[in-house]
PDB file of C-alpha atoms and ligand atoms in Angstrom:
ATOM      1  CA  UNK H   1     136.946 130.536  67.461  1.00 45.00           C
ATOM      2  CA  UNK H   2     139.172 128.198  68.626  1.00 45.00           C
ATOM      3  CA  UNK H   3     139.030 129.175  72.472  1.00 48.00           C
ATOM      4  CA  UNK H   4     135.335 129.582  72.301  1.00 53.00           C
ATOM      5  CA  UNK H   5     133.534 127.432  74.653  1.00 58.00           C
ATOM      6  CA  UNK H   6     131.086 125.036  73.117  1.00 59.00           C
ATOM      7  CA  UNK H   7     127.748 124.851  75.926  1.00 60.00           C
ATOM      8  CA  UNK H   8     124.679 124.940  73.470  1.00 82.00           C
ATOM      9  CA  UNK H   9     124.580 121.208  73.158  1.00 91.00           C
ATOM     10  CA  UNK H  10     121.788 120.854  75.734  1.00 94.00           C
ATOM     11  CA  UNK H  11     118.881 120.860  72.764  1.00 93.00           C
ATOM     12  CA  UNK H  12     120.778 117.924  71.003  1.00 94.00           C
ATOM     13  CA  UNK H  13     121.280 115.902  74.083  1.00 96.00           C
ATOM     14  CA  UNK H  14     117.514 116.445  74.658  1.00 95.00           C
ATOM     15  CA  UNK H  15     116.679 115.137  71.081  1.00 95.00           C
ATOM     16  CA  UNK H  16     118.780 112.030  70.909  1.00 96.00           C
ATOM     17  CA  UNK H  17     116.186 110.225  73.273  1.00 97.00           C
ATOM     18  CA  UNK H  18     113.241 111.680  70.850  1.00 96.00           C
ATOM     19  CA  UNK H  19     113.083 108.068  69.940  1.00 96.00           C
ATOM     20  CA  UNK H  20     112.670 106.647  73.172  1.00 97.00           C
ATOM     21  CA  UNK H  21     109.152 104.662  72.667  1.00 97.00           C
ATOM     22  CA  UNK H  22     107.602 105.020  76.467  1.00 98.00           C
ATOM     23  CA  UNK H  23     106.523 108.669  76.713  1.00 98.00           C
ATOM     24  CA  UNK H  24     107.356 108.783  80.275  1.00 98.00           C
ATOM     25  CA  UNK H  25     111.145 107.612  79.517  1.00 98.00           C
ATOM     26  CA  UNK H  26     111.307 109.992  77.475  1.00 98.00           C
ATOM     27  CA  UNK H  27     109.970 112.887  79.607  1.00 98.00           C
ATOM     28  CA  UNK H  28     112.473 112.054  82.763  1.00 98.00           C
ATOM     29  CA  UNK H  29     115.511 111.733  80.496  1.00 98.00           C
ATOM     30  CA  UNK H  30     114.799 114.949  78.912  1.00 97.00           C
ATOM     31  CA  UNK H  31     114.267 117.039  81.833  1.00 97.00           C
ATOM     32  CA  UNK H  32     116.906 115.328  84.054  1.00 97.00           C
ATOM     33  CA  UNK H  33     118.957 116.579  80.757  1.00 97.00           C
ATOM     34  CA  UNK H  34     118.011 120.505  81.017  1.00 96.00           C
ATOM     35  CA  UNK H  35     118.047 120.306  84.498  1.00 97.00           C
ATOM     36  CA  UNK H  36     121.621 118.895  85.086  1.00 96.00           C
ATOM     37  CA  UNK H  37     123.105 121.013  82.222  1.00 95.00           C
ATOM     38  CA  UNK H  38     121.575 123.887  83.783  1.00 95.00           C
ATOM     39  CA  UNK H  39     123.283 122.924  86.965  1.00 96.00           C
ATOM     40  CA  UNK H  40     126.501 122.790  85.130  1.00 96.00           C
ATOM     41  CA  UNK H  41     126.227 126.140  83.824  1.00 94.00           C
ATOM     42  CA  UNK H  42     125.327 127.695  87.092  1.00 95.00           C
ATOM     43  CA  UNK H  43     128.525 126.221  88.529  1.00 97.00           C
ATOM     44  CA  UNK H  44     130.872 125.404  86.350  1.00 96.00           C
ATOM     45  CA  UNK H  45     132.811 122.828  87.737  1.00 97.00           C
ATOM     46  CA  UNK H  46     136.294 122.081  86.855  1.00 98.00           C
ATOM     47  CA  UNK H  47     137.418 119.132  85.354  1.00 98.00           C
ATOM     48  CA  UNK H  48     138.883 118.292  88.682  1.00 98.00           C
ATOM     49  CA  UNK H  49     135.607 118.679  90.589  1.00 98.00           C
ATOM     50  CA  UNK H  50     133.932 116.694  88.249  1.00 97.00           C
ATOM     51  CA  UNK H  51     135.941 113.917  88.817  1.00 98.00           C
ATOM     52  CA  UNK H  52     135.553 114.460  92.521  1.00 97.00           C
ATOM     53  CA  UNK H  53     131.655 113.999  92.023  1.00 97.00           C
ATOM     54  CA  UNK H  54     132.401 111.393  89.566  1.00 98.00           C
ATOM     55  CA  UNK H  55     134.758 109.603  92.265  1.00 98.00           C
ATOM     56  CA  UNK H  56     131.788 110.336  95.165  1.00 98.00           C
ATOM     57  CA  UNK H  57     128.972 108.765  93.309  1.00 98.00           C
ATOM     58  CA  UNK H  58     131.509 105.407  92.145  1.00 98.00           C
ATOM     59  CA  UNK H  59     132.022 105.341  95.901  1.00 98.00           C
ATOM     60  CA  UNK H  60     128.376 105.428  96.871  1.00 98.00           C
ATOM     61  CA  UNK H  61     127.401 102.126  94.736  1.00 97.00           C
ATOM     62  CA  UNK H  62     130.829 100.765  95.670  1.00 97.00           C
ATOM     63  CA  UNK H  63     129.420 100.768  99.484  1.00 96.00           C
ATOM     64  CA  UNK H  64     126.161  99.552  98.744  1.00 94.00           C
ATOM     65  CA  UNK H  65     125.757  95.727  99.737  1.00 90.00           C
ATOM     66  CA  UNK H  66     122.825  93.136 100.253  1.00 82.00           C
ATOM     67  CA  UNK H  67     122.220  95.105 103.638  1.00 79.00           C
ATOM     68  CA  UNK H  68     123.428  98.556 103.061  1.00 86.00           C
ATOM     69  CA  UNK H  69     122.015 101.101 100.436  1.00 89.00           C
ATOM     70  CA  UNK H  70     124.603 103.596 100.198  1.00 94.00           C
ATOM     71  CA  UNK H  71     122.161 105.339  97.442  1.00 94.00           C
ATOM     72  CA  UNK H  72     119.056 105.768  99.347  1.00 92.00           C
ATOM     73  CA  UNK H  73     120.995 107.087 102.023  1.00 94.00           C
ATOM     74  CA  UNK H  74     122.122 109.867  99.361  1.00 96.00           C
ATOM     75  CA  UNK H  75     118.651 110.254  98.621  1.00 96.00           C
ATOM     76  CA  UNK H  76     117.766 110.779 102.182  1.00 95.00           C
ATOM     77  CA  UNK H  77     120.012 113.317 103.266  1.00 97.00           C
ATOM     78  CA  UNK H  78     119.763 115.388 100.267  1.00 98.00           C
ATOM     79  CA  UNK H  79     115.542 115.358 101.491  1.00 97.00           C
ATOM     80  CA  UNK H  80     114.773 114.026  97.855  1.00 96.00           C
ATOM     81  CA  UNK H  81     113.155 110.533  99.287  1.00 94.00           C
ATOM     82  CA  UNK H  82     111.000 113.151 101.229  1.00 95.00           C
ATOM     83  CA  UNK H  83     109.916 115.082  98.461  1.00 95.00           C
ATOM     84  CA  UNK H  84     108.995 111.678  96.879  1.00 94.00           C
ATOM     85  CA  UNK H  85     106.872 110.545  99.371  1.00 92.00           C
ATOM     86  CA  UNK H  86     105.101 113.824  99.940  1.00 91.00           C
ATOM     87  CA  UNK H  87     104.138 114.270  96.156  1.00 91.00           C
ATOM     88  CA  UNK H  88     103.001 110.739  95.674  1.00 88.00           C
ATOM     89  CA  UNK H  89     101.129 110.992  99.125  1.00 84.00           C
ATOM     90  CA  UNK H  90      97.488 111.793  97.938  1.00 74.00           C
ATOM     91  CA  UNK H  91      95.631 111.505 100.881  1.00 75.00           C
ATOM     92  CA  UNK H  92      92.337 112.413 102.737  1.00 80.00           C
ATOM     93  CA  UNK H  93      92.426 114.502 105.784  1.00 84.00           C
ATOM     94  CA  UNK H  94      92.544 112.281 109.098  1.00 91.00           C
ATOM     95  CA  UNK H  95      95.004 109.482 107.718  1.00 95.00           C
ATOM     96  CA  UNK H  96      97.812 108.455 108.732  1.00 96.00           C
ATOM     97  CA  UNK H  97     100.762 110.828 106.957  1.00 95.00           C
ATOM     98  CA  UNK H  98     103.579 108.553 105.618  1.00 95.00           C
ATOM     99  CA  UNK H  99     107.322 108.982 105.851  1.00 95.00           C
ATOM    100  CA  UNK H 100     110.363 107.581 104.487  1.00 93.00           C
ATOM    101  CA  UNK H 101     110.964 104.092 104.227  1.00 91.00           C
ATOM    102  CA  UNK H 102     114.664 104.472 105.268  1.00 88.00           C
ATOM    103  CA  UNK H 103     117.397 102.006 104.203  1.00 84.00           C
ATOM    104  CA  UNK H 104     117.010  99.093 106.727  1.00 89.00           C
ATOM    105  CA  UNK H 105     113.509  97.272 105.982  1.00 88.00           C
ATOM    106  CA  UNK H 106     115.381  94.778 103.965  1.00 70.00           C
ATOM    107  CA  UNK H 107     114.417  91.599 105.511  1.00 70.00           C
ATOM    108  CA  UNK H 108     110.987  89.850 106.165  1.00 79.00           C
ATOM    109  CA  UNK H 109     109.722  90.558 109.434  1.00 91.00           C
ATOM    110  CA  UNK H 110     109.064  87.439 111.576  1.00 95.00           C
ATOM    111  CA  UNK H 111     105.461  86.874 112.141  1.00 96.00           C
ATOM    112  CA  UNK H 112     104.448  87.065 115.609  1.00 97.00           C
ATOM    113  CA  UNK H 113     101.226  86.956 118.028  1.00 97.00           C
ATOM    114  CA  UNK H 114      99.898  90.041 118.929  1.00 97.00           C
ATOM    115  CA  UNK H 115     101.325  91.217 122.402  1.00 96.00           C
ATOM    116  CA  UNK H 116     104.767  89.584 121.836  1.00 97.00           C
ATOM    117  CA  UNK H 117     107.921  91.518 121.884  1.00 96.00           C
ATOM    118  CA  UNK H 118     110.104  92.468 118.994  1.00 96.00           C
ATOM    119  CA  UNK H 119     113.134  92.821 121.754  1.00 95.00           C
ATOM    120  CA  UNK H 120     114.689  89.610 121.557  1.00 93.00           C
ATOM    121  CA  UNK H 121     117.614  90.964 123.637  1.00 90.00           C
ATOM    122  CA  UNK H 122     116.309  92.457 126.527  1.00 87.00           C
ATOM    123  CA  UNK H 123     117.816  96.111 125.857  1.00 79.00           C
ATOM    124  CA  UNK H 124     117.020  99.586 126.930  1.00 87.00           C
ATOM    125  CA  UNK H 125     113.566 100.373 128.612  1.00 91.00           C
ATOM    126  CA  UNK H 126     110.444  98.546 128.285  1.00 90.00           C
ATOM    127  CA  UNK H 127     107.701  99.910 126.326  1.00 95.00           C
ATOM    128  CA  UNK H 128     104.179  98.958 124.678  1.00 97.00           C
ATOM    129  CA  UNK H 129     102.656 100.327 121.788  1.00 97.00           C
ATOM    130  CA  UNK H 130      99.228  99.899 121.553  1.00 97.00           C
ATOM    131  CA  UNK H 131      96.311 100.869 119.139  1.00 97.00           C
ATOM    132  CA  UNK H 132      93.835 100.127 116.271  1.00 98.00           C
ATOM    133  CA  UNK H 133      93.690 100.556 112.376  1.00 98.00           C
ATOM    134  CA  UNK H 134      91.078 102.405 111.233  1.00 98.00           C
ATOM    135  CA  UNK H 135      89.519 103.613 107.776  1.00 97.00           C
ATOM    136  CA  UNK H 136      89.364 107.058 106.963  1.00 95.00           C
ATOM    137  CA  UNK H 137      85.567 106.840 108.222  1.00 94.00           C
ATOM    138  CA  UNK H 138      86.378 105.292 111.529  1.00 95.00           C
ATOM    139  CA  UNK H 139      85.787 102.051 110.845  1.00 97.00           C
ATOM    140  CA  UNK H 140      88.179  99.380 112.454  1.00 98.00           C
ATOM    141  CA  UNK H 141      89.863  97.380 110.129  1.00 98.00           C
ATOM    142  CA  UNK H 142      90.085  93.171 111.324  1.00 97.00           C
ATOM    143  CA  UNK H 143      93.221  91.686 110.154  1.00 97.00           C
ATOM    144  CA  UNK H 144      95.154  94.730 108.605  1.00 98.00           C
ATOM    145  CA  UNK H 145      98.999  93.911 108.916  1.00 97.00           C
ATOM    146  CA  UNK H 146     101.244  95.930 110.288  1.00 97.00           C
ATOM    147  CA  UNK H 147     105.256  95.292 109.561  1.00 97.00           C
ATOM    148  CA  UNK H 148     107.057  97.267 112.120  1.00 97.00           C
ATOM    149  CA  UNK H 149     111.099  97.813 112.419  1.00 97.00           C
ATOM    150  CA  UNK H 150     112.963  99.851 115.176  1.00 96.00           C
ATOM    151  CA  UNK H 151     116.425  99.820 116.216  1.00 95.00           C
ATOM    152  CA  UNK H 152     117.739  98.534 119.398  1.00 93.00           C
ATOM    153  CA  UNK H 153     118.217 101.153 122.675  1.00 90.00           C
ATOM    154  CA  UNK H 154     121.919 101.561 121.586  1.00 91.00           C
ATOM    155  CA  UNK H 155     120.563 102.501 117.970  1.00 92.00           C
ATOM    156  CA  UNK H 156     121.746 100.014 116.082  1.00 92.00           C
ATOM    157  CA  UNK H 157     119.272  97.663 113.490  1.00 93.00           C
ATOM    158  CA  UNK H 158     119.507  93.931 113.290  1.00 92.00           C
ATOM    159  CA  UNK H 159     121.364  94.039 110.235  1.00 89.00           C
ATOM    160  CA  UNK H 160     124.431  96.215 111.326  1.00 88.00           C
ATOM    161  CA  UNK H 161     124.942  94.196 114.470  1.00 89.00           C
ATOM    162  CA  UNK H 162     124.754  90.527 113.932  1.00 90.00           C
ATOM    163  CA  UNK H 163     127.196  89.567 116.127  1.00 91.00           C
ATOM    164  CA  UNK H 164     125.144  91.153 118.627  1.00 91.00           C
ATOM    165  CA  UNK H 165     121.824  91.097 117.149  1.00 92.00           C
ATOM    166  CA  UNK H 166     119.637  87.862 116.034  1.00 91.00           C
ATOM    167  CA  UNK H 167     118.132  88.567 113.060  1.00 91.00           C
ATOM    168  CA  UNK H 168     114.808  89.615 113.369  1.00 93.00           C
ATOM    169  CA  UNK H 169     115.696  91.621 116.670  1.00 94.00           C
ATOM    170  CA  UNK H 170     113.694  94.576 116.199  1.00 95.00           C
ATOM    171  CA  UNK H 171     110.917  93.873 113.661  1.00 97.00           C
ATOM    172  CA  UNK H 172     107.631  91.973 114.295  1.00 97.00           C
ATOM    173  CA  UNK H 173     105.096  91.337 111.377  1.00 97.00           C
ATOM    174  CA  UNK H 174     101.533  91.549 113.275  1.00 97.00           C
ATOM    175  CA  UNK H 175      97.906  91.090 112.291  1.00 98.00           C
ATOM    176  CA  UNK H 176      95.127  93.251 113.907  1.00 98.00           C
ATOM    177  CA  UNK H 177      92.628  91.068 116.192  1.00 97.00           C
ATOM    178  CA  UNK H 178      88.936  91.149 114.676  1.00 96.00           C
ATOM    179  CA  UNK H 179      88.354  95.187 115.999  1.00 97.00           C
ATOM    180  CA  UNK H 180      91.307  96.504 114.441  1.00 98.00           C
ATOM    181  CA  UNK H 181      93.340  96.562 117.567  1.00 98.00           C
ATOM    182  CA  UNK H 182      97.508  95.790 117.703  1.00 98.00           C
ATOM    183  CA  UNK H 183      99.925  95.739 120.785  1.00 97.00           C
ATOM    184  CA  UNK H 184     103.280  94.991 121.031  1.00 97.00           C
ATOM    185  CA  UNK H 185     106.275  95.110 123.118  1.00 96.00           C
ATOM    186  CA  UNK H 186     109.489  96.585 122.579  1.00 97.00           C
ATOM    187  CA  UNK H 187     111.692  99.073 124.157  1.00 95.00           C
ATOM    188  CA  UNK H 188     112.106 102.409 123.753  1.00 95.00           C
ATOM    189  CA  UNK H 189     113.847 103.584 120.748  1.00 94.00           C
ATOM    190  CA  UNK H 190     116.973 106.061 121.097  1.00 94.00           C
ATOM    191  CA  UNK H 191     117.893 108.382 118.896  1.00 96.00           C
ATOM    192  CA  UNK H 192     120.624 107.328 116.369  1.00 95.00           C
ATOM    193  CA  UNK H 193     122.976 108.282 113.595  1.00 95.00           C
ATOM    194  CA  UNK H 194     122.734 107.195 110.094  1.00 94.00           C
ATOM    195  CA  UNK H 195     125.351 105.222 108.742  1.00 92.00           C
ATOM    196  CA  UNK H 196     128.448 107.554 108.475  1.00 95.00           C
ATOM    197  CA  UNK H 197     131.410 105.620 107.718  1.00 95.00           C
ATOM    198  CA  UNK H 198     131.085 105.681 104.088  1.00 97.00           C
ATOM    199  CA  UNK H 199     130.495 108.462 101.530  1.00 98.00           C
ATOM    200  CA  UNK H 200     127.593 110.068 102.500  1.00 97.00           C
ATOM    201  CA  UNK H 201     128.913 110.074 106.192  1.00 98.00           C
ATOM    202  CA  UNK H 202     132.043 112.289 104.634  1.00 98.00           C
ATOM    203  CA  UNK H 203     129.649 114.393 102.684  1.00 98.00           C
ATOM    204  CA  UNK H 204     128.078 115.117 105.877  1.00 98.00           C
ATOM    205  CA  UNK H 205     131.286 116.139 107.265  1.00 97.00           C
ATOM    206  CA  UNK H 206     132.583 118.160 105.150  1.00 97.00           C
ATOM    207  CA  UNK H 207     128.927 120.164 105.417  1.00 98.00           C
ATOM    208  CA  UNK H 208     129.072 120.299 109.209  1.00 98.00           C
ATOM    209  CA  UNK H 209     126.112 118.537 109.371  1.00 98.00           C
ATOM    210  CA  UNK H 210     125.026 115.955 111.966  1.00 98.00           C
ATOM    211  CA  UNK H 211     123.893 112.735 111.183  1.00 97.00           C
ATOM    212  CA  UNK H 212     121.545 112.029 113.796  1.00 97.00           C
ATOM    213  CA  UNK H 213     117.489 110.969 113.696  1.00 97.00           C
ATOM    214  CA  UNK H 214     114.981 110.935 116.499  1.00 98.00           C
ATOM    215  CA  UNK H 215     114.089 108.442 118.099  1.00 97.00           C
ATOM    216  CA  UNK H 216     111.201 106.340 116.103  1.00 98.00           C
ATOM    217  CA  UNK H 217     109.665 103.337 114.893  1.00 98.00           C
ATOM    218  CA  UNK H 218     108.549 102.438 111.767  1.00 97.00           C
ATOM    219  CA  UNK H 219     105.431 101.030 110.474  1.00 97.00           C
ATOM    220  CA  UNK H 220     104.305  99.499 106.990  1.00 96.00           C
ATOM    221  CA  UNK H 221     100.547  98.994 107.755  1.00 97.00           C
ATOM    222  CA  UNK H 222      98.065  97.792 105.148  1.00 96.00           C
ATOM    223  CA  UNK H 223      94.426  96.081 104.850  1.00 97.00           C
ATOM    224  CA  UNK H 224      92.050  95.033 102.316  1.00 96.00           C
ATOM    225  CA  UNK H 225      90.876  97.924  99.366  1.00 96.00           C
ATOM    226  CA  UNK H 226      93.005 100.806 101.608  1.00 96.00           C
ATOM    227  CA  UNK H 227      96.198 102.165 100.488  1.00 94.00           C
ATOM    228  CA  UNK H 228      99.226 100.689 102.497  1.00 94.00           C
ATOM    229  CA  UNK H 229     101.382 103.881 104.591  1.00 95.00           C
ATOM    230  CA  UNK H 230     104.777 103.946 105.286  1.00 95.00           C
ATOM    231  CA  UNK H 231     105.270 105.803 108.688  1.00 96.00           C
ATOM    232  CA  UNK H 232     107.490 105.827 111.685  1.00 97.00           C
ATOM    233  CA  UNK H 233     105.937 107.440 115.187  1.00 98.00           C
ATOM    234  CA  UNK H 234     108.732 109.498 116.807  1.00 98.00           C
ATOM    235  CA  UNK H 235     108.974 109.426 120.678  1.00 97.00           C
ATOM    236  CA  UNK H 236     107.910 113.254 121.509  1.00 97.00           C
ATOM    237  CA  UNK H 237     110.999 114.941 123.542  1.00 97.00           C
ATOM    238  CA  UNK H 238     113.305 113.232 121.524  1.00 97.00           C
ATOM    239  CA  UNK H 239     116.583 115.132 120.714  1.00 97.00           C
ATOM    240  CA  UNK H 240     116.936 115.979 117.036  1.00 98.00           C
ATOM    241  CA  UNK H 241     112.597 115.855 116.019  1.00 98.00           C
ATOM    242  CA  UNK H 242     113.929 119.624 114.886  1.00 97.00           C
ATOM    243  CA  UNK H 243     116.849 118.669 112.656  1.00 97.00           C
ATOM    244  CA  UNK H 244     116.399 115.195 111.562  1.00 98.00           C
ATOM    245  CA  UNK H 245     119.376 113.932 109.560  1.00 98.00           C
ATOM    246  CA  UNK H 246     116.674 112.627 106.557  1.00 97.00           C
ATOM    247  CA  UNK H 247     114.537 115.681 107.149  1.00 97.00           C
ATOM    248  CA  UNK H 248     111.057 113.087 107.794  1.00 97.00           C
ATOM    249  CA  UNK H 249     109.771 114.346 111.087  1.00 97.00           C
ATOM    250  CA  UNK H 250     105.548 115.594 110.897  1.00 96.00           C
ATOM    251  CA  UNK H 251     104.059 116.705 113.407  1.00 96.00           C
ATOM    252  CA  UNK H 252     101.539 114.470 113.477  1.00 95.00           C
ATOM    253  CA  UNK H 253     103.728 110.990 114.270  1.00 97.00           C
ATOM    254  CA  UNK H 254     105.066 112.591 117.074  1.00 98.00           C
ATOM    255  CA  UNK H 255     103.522 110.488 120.027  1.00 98.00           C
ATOM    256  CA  UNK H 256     103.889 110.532 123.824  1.00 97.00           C
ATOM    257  CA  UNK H 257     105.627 107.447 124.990  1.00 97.00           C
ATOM    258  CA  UNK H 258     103.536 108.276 128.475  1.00 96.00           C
ATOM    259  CA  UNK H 259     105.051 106.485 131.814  1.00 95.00           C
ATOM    260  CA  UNK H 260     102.043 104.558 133.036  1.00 95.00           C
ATOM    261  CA  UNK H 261     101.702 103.408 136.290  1.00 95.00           C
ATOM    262  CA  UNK H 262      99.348 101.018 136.322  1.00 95.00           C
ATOM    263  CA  UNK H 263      99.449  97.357 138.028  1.00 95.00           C
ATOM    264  CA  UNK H 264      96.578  95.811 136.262  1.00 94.00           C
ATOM    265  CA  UNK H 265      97.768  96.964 132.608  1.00 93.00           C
ATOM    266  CA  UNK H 266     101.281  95.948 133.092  1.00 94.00           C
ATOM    267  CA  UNK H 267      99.291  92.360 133.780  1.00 93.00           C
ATOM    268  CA  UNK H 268      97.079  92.523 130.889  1.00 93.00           C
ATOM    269  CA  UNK H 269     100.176  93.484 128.778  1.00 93.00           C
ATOM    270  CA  UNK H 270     102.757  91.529 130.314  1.00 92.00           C
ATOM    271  CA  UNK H 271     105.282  93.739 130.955  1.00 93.00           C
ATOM    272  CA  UNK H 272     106.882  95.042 134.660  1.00 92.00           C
ATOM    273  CA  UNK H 273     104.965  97.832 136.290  1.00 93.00           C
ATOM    274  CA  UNK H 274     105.303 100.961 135.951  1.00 93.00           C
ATOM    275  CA  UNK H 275     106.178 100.871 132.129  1.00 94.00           C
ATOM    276  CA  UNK H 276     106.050 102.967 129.226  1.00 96.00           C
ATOM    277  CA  UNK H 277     103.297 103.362 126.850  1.00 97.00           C
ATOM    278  CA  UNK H 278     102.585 104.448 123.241  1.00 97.00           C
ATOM    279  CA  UNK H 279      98.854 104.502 122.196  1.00 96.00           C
ATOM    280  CA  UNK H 280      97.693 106.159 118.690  1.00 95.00           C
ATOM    281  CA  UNK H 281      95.506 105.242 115.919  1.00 97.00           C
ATOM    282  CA  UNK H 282      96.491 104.410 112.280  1.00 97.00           C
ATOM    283  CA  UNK H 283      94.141 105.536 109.557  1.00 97.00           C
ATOM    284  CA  UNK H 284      93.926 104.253 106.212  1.00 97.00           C
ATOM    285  CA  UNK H 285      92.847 105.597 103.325  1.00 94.00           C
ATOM    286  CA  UNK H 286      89.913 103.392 101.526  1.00 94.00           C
ATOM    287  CA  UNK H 287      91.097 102.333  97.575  1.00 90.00           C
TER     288      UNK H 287
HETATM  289  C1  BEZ J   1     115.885 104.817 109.268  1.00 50.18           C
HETATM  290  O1  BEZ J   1     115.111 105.408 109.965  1.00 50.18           O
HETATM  291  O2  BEZ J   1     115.981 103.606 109.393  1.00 50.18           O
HETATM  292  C2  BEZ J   1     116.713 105.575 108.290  1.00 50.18           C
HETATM  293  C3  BEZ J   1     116.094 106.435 107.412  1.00 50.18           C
HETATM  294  C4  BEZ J   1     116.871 107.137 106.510  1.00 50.18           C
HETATM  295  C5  BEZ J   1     118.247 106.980 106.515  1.00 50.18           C
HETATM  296  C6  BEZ J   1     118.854 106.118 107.421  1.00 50.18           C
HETATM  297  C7  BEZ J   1     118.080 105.415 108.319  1.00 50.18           C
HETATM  298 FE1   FE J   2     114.971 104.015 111.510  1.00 50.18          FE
END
């Protein structure tokens, strides 16, 4: 009796929130009860590894900061902000598939005039990126905004360099002309690693996992009665589009970042000739 191990408390646990008055409070505590007790009885952690976990997850809201988000990194790597996305993603066939938001789109993008440059600092190779925004059925949509956000050709964001980086370096908020067309300049993203010098960096580690993404740019774009996406487009040949650190890589964002040759384009888009060039199409779903 006395050595006995007590581990049927998961019922009572589950009916101290019966009270809970919203339904769907009460729903997400209960089964986030059942499952983690379930995940304690599959493992059965010692009271020292619980403290380690205990420990890890002080640590990961002890990093977090105004410009650092230790716990959506966590959610990242572990592919759970991917699972979010995909089940909340109910859309038609043809548009645009979404991805994660990542960590770093934590400041207002400037506004600026189609064709400008998000590359206040001149690094890395020059590159447009070109397109429209469409409705499901095709039709352009005038004045849909798109807020975009890359990091620099050594991989870093704005917000982890600012001795290096003005703010704003990077991200350009940009308002389709009266066809639904956008173009930018930028240049071409590298790949890079997520943050690692905090926990989730030693979590990846000690699991002999790399942190690394391909390369990519991300895109918030939304327009009158159409649901907004979150999306990046990846630069096909990338390293790492088959082991992405956050696991957020579809097929379908993958887009050639083509060397174009072509005098009288590099004109019209103000950039040196020859110069590279990303063209696709972002659909929307209508509301
Ligand atoms: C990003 O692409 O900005 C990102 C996404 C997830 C984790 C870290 C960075
Ligand atoms: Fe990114």
């Amino acid at each position: 009796m006395g050595t006995e191990r007590t581990t049927d408390i998961t019922d009572a646990v589950v009916d101290s929130f019966a009270r809970t008055a919203d339904p769907r409070l009460r729903e997400l505590l209960g089964s986030l009860t059942r499952h983690l007790h379930a995940f304690v009885r599959e493992t059965e952690p010692t009271m020292a590894e619980w403290e380690h976990a205990m420990g890890f997850l002080t640590a990961t809201g002890q990093r977090c900061t105004g410009t650092r988000q230790e716990f959506i990194l966590l959610s990242d790597v572990l592919g759970v902000s991917m699972l979010v996305e995909n089940l909340n993603a109910h859309r038609g066939p043809g548009v645009t598939e979404s991805t994660v938001l990542g960590p770093f789109h934590m400041t207002a993008s400037p506004a600026r005039e189609l064709g400008a440059t998000i590359d206040l600092v001149g690094t890395g190779e020059q590159c447009v990126v070109s397109g429209r925004v469409l409705s499901r059925d095709g039709t352009p949509l005038p004045g849909a905004v798109l807020d975009v956000w890359q990091a620099d050709a050594e991989g870093f964001y704005d917000v982890q360099r600012p001795d290096v980086q003005p703010p704003g370096n990077g991200r350009g908020l940009f308002t389709a002309d009266d066809e639904g067309r956008f173009r930018f300049r930028t240049c071409v993203p590298s790949p890079y690693p997520i943050p690692v010098d905090g926990p989730v960096g030693r979590l990846l580690g000690a699991t002999g996992r790399h942190p690394n993404r391909p390369a990519h740019i991300h895109f918030i774009a939304s327009a009158a009665g159409h649901t907004p996406v979150t999306t990046h487009i990846f630069v096909a040949g990338s390293p790492y589009l088959g082991s992405d650190a956050v696991f957020a890589v579809k097929e379908s964002l993958v887009k050639d970042f083509a060397e174009t040759d072509d005098p009288s384009l590099a004109r019209e888009f103000g950039v040196a000739n020859p110069f590279r060039h990303a063209r696709f199409e972002l659909v929307l779903e209508p509301e």
